[in-house]
Amino acid sequence: MRNMSRGICLLALLSLVLFASGCSKKNVGQVDEEVTPPQQELGTRAPGGDMGMEMPGSDGGVQSTPQAGALAGAAAFEDRDIYFDYDKFSIRPEDRKILAEKAGYLNANPNAKARIEGHCDERGTSEYNLALGERRAKAALDYLVFLGISRDRLTTISYGEEKPVDVAQNEEAWAKNRRAHFDILGD
Amino acid sequence: MKKILAVIVIITGLLPSLLMAEPVHIDIEARGFKRLKVAMPAFAGSRALADSIRSICAKDLEISGAFSLIDPKGYVNPGPMSFVDPSSLPGWNLIGADYVIAARVDVQDSLVNLVIQAVELSTSRVLINTVYTTKADTAYRAVHAFMDSFLNKTLGLDPLFSSKFVAVQKIGKKKQLYTVWCDGTGAAPIKGGGELVLDPAWSPDGKKIAFVSYWRNNPDLYVLDIASFKVDTISSYRGINTTPAFDTSGRKIACTLSKDGDPEIYMMDRDGKNPLRLTNSWAIDTSPSFSPDGKRLVFCSSRAGNPHIYLMDVFSRKADRITFQGTYNTEPVFSPKGDLVAFTYLSKPDGRYHIALIRPDGSGMRVLQGTGKGDESPTFSPDGRLVAFTSTDGNIYITDLIGSFTARVTAGGGFSQPSWSKALE
């Protein structure tokens, strides 16, 4: 009895499979549905045929772009960078003298404002390096404030690993890229 | 006996609909999963277009992580072939195929008709038999629609090929945004935004992209509305405004601000209002990513001396370190299911970056093979089965959660920081 019902079950399943496959075979060569996929494509709908983004306001670059050589002696101020150890943002002892010279320049030119750029080497990931570059610029800023320069004459900007001075992939190049750079903004 | 028969009839009567409605579920995340084999003879019709559409199908099978294409050299009939002749099925079975895909491509004026068919050999069923009509220059959209349907009808998977990457593209010294479908089709640079654009992140509905630009000579946060190409400023505090990440509701953005002195994690409304500081450490805190329920965040912090991955409870702001291997772990991202965190891991033995996965409780860390040449910036596929990243050659690659394959998506290089969208409409 048990064997029999199992046999019937198998038969039923078998016929079902045959039925299903038979059904689908009829469809071969025919089409079940017609579909028009969405055509939406970024960049093709930009206003005025221009594929550029509409950024808010002006880029404000005029006020804060460094003006090289705007003040006497500014070139010397801007030419000397300070450097950092790998994945570190502490000021090296040998760079304290350079920062003291920069403080001296800023004291002699009370209207001058300075912008400090923080940079990293290409090792490491770019998100983390943007933060690390910020810490390096801030470390230089803090040291200048410690030397008596008013906080509101100083700004920082981190470029992370985006602006290397040397694109070679060796320790010498990386050491050059782990830097803080100083610009005079004029007034 | 009659009763038994009646039951059998009822059960068998139900079976066809069950077979149709419930695709077989195979745990394709399990280790040792064997890819299903697909035979795909040359498509019939307009020659050049038929070949190019077939090659997109082949690419999509490769990056699906679930299928592999049988080498056409072994086919009894290599095509061109518009449909699968029922009498040819034993021949496909013989070469070990699980599925056969055949198609015909015709061009009419500026429209392309793709008649495409997928047959399941184990059941001899025609799974898909559809005409897709598209504009000629976006014919790959027909492939995406077909492949998403194929993934669904074979394995019950969610749509994959109707998703895009946004990434940073380097051109000369300039960096701009770039979008491309996840199989490398339909590449579209997004111009504007100044000289340096970084950290793109999709909103969960795929309608907006948050990014960082130096447009006003400071790394500020912006959000691009894709339909209008309008950009809103979200955050432009003094210092860095970087690494935006939407929560899954799209109402909140987590990011890094250094306005209080050093880089800290903040959470704000999507328009930048009500910034709330979440971290408080002397060290670098950056790269937040929300869990799917929005209650937790993973982020990168150097508070232990080196960058490591931390998990924070957003409500209590209590953060626990979850990586203890390695000395440089960055760029964490939560998986869409919330069961894994992917991050960039610096391996001491080979001195290279790899994509690694870890459970949010810090257990089960595994390193994915990837390209082996230096892999960074992981991002999960919308269904969480795959991970994309960029390698040192500047191209986007896709791998699965066990690293069983690595497929290149872009060509030419110059790409970084990919973000994978949800399935787009």
PDB file of C-alpha atoms in Angstrom, chain B residues 37 182 249 257:
ATOM      1  CA  LYS B  37      27.131  27.491 -15.240  1.00  0.00           C
ATOM      2  CA  CYS B 182      28.040  48.843 -11.732  1.00  0.00           C
ATOM      3  CA  SER B 249      16.370  56.914   6.005  1.00  0.00           C
ATOM      4  CA  LEU B 257      34.222  68.339  11.186  1.00  0.00           C
TER       5      LEU B 257
END
